[in-house]
Amino acid sequence: MPGPGAPTLRQIIWAAQSAARFVPGATCLVQSLSVLRLAISAGYPVTLKIGTAKEIDGTLKAHAWVEHQGEIILGAAEENLYTPLLVWTEQGWHAAGSEQS
C-alpha cells in the first residue's frame, strides 16, 4: 500500500517514459524495470511480464510490460499477441503459468 506522499502510478509511469526519451536504447524492458522498481518502492503491488510473439515471417519478437491489479499500466502492445514467458511478482521470478504460493 502506498504511503503518504508517495507518487501516483501515473506519475511513476510519466517519469519513466519521460526519462526514456533521453536514454539511448530505453526499450520496453528498460522502461518496465524502471517502473517496477519505482512502483515497488512507493508501495504498489505490480507485476512485470516478459513475453514473445511470432511475426508472419516467422521471426520472434519480445515485449515487456507492467501490470497493476490485472491491468496493463505500461507497455500495452497494439496487438495482444504476446505470450507471457516470465513473470516477476512479489515472490520473485517464475515461469508464466506456474503456480506460486
JSON list of C-alpha atoms in Angstrom, two decimals:
[
{"chain": "A", "resi": 1, "resn": "MET", "atom": "CA", "xyz": [0.00, 0.00, 0.00]},
{"chain": "A", "resi": 2, "resn": "PRO", "atom": "CA", "xyz": [1.45, 3.39, -0.95]},
{"chain": "A", "resi": 3, "resn": "GLY", "atom": "CA", "xyz": [2.41, 5.60, 1.96]},
{"chain": "A", "resi": 4, "resn": "PRO", "atom": "CA", "xyz": [1.62, 9.28, 2.44]},
{"chain": "A", "resi": 5, "resn": "GLY", "atom": "CA", "xyz": [3.44, 11.47, -0.05]},
{"chain": "A", "resi": 6, "resn": "ALA", "atom": "CA", "xyz": [4.13, 8.53, -2.40]},
{"chain": "A", "resi": 7, "resn": "PRO", "atom": "CA", "xyz": [3.92, 9.33, -6.10]},
{"chain": "A", "resi": 8, "resn": "THR", "atom": "CA", "xyz": [0.91, 8.02, -8.00]},
{"chain": "A", "resi": 9, "resn": "LEU", "atom": "CA", "xyz": [1.35, 5.24, -10.55]},
{"chain": "A", "resi": 10, "resn": "ARG", "atom": "CA", "xyz": [0.57, 7.80, -13.24]},
{"chain": "A", "resi": 11, "resn": "GLN", "atom": "CA", "xyz": [3.47, 9.97, -12.00]},
{"chain": "A", "resi": 12, "resn": "ILE", "atom": "CA", "xyz": [5.82, 6.98, -11.91]},
{"chain": "A", "resi": 13, "resn": "ILE", "atom": "CA", "xyz": [4.92, 5.97, -15.47]},
{"chain": "A", "resi": 14, "resn": "TRP", "atom": "CA", "xyz": [5.28, 9.55, -16.68]},
{"chain": "A", "resi": 15, "resn": "ALA", "atom": "CA", "xyz": [8.74, 9.79, -15.10]},
{"chain": "A", "resi": 16, "resn": "ALA", "atom": "CA", "xyz": [9.94, 6.54, -16.69]},
{"chain": "A", "resi": 17, "resn": "GLN", "atom": "CA", "xyz": [8.59, 7.45, -20.12]},
{"chain": "A", "resi": 18, "resn": "SER", "atom": "CA", "xyz": [9.99, 10.97, -19.93]},
{"chain": "A", "resi": 19, "resn": "ALA", "atom": "CA", "xyz": [13.44, 9.72, -18.93]},
{"chain": "A", "resi": 20, "resn": "ALA", "atom": "CA", "xyz": [13.35, 7.11, -21.72]},
{"chain": "A", "resi": 21, "resn": "ARG", "atom": "CA", "xyz": [13.29, 9.88, -24.33]},
{"chain": "A", "resi": 22, "resn": "PHE", "atom": "CA", "xyz": [16.80, 10.87, -23.22]},
{"chain": "A", "resi": 23, "resn": "VAL", "atom": "CA", "xyz": [18.27, 7.38, -22.71]},
{"chain": "A", "resi": 24, "resn": "PRO", "atom": "CA", "xyz": [19.55, 5.67, -25.85]},
{"chain": "A", "resi": 25, "resn": "GLY", "atom": "CA", "xyz": [18.23, 2.13, -26.06]},
{"chain": "A", "resi": 26, "resn": "ALA", "atom": "CA", "xyz": [15.48, 2.60, -23.46]},
{"chain": "A", "resi": 27, "resn": "THR", "atom": "CA", "xyz": [13.48, -0.39, -24.64]},
{"chain": "A", "resi": 28, "resn": "CYS", "atom": "CA", "xyz": [10.21, -1.65, -23.24]},
{"chain": "A", "resi": 29, "resn": "LEU", "atom": "CA", "xyz": [12.26, -3.84, -20.88]},
{"chain": "A", "resi": 30, "resn": "VAL", "atom": "CA", "xyz": [14.29, -0.89, -19.56]},
{"chain": "A", "resi": 31, "resn": "GLN", "atom": "CA", "xyz": [11.15, 1.17, -19.02]},
{"chain": "A", "resi": 32, "resn": "SER", "atom": "CA", "xyz": [9.30, -1.74, -17.41]},
{"chain": "A", "resi": 33, "resn": "LEU", "atom": "CA", "xyz": [12.16, -2.43, -15.00]},
{"chain": "A", "resi": 34, "resn": "SER", "atom": "CA", "xyz": [12.25, 1.26, -14.06]},
{"chain": "A", "resi": 35, "resn": "VAL", "atom": "CA", "xyz": [8.51, 1.38, -13.40]},
{"chain": "A", "resi": 36, "resn": "LEU", "atom": "CA", "xyz": [8.70, -1.90, -11.48]},
{"chain": "A", "resi": 37, "resn": "ARG", "atom": "CA", "xyz": [11.41, -0.59, -9.15]},
{"chain": "A", "resi": 38, "resn": "LEU", "atom": "CA", "xyz": [9.79, 2.81, -8.59]},
{"chain": "A", "resi": 39, "resn": "ALA", "atom": "CA", "xyz": [6.31, 1.34, -8.06]},
{"chain": "A", "resi": 40, "resn": "ILE", "atom": "CA", "xyz": [7.56, -1.23, -5.55]},
{"chain": "A", "resi": 41, "resn": "SER", "atom": "CA", "xyz": [9.50, 1.45, -3.68]},
{"chain": "A", "resi": 42, "resn": "ALA", "atom": "CA", "xyz": [6.32, 3.53, -3.48]},
{"chain": "A", "resi": 43, "resn": "GLY", "atom": "CA", "xyz": [4.33, 0.56, -2.16]},
{"chain": "A", "resi": 44, "resn": "TYR", "atom": "CA", "xyz": [2.35, -0.54, -5.23]},
{"chain": "A", "resi": 45, "resn": "PRO", "atom": "CA", "xyz": [1.91, -4.26, -5.92]},
{"chain": "A", "resi": 46, "resn": "VAL", "atom": "CA", "xyz": [2.90, -4.57, -9.57]},
{"chain": "A", "resi": 47, "resn": "THR", "atom": "CA", "xyz": [3.82, -7.44, -11.87]},
{"chain": "A", "resi": 48, "resn": "LEU", "atom": "CA", "xyz": [6.37, -7.40, -14.70]},
{"chain": "A", "resi": 49, "resn": "LYS", "atom": "CA", "xyz": [5.76, -9.76, -17.61]},
{"chain": "A", "resi": 50, "resn": "ILE", "atom": "CA", "xyz": [8.06, -10.66, -20.48]},
{"chain": "A", "resi": 51, "resn": "GLY", "atom": "CA", "xyz": [6.58, -12.39, -23.48]},
{"chain": "A", "resi": 52, "resn": "THR", "atom": "CA", "xyz": [7.13, -13.27, -27.10]},
{"chain": "A", "resi": 53, "resn": "ALA", "atom": "CA", "xyz": [5.15, -13.36, -30.33]},
{"chain": "A", "resi": 54, "resn": "LYS", "atom": "CA", "xyz": [5.89, -14.79, -33.74]},
{"chain": "A", "resi": 55, "resn": "GLU", "atom": "CA", "xyz": [5.75, -12.48, -36.76]},
{"chain": "A", "resi": 56, "resn": "ILE", "atom": "CA", "xyz": [4.09, -13.58, -40.00]},
{"chain": "A", "resi": 57, "resn": "ASP", "atom": "CA", "xyz": [7.54, -14.16, -41.50]},
{"chain": "A", "resi": 58, "resn": "GLY", "atom": "CA", "xyz": [8.45, -16.46, -38.59]},
{"chain": "A", "resi": 59, "resn": "THR", "atom": "CA", "xyz": [10.73, -14.09, -36.69]},
{"chain": "A", "resi": 60, "resn": "LEU", "atom": "CA", "xyz": [10.33, -13.90, -32.96]},
{"chain": "A", "resi": 61, "resn": "LYS", "atom": "CA", "xyz": [9.71, -10.60, -31.19]},
{"chain": "A", "resi": 62, "resn": "ALA", "atom": "CA", "xyz": [9.74, -9.92, -27.46]},
{"chain": "A", "resi": 63, "resn": "HIS", "atom": "CA", "xyz": [7.96, -7.40, -25.26]},
{"chain": "A", "resi": 64, "resn": "ALA", "atom": "CA", "xyz": [7.89, -6.41, -21.59]},
{"chain": "A", "resi": 65, "resn": "TRP", "atom": "CA", "xyz": [5.02, -4.78, -19.75]},
{"chain": "A", "resi": 66, "resn": "VAL", "atom": "CA", "xyz": [3.89, -3.92, -16.21]},
{"chain": "A", "resi": 67, "resn": "GLU", "atom": "CA", "xyz": [0.52, -4.75, -14.69]},
{"chain": "A", "resi": 68, "resn": "HIS", "atom": "CA", "xyz": [-1.25, -3.47, -11.60]},
{"chain": "A", "resi": 69, "resn": "GLN", "atom": "CA", "xyz": [-4.34, -5.29, -10.34]},
{"chain": "A", "resi": 70, "resn": "GLY", "atom": "CA", "xyz": [-4.57, -7.20, -13.62]},
{"chain": "A", "resi": 71, "resn": "GLU", "atom": "CA", "xyz": [-4.45, -4.12, -15.87]},
{"chain": "A", "resi": 72, "resn": "ILE", "atom": "CA", "xyz": [-1.54, -3.19, -18.11]},
{"chain": "A", "resi": 73, "resn": "ILE", "atom": "CA", "xyz": [-0.21, 0.15, -16.89]},
{"chain": "A", "resi": 74, "resn": "LEU", "atom": "CA", "xyz": [2.92, 0.30, -19.06]},
{"chain": "A", "resi": 75, "resn": "GLY", "atom": "CA", "xyz": [3.76, -1.37, -22.34]},
{"chain": "A", "resi": 76, "resn": "ALA", "atom": "CA", "xyz": [0.34, -2.12, -23.72]},
{"chain": "A", "resi": 77, "resn": "ALA", "atom": "CA", "xyz": [1.08, -3.52, -27.16]},
{"chain": "A", "resi": 78, "resn": "GLU", "atom": "CA", "xyz": [-1.05, -2.57, -30.13]},
{"chain": "A", "resi": 79, "resn": "GLU", "atom": "CA", "xyz": [-1.82, -6.27, -30.57]},
{"chain": "A", "resi": 80, "resn": "ASN", "atom": "CA", "xyz": [-2.31, -8.59, -27.62]},
{"chain": "A", "resi": 81, "resn": "LEU", "atom": "CA", "xyz": [-0.38, -11.34, -29.34]},
{"chain": "A", "resi": 82, "resn": "TYR", "atom": "CA", "xyz": [2.40, -11.71, -26.78]},
{"chain": "A", "resi": 83, "resn": "THR", "atom": "CA", "xyz": [2.53, -14.94, -24.81]},
{"chain": "A", "resi": 84, "resn": "PRO", "atom": "CA", "xyz": [3.93, -14.32, -21.32]},
{"chain": "A", "resi": 85, "resn": "LEU", "atom": "CA", "xyz": [7.00, -16.47, -20.61]},
{"chain": "A", "resi": 86, "resn": "LEU", "atom": "CA", "xyz": [8.50, -14.93, -17.48]},
{"chain": "A", "resi": 87, "resn": "VAL", "atom": "CA", "xyz": [6.70, -13.10, -14.66]},
{"chain": "A", "resi": 88, "resn": "TRP", "atom": "CA", "xyz": [8.01, -11.13, -11.70]},
{"chain": "A", "resi": 89, "resn": "THR", "atom": "CA", "xyz": [5.71, -10.86, -8.69]},
{"chain": "A", "resi": 90, "resn": "GLU", "atom": "CA", "xyz": [6.36, -10.02, -5.06]},
{"chain": "A", "resi": 91, "resn": "GLN", "atom": "CA", "xyz": [7.51, -13.65, -4.65]},
{"chain": "A", "resi": 92, "resn": "GLY", "atom": "CA", "xyz": [10.20, -13.19, -7.34]},
{"chain": "A", "resi": 93, "resn": "TRP", "atom": "CA", "xyz": [10.66, -14.53, -10.86]},
{"chain": "A", "resi": 94, "resn": "HIS", "atom": "CA", "xyz": [8.79, -17.56, -12.16]},
{"chain": "A", "resi": 95, "resn": "ALA", "atom": "CA", "xyz": [7.65, -19.05, -15.44]},
{"chain": "A", "resi": 96, "resn": "ALA", "atom": "CA", "xyz": [4.32, -17.73, -16.66]},
{"chain": "A", "resi": 97, "resn": "GLY", "atom": "CA", "xyz": [1.51, -20.11, -15.78]},
{"chain": "A", "resi": 98, "resn": "SER", "atom": "CA", "xyz": [3.40, -21.78, -12.93]},
{"chain": "A", "resi": 99, "resn": "GLU", "atom": "CA", "xyz": [1.59, -21.85, -9.61]},
{"chain": "A", "resi": 100, "resn": "GLN", "atom": "CA", "xyz": [3.03, -19.64, -6.86]},
{"chain": "A", "resi": 101, "resn": "SER", "atom": "CA", "xyz": [2.02, -19.96, -3.21]}
]
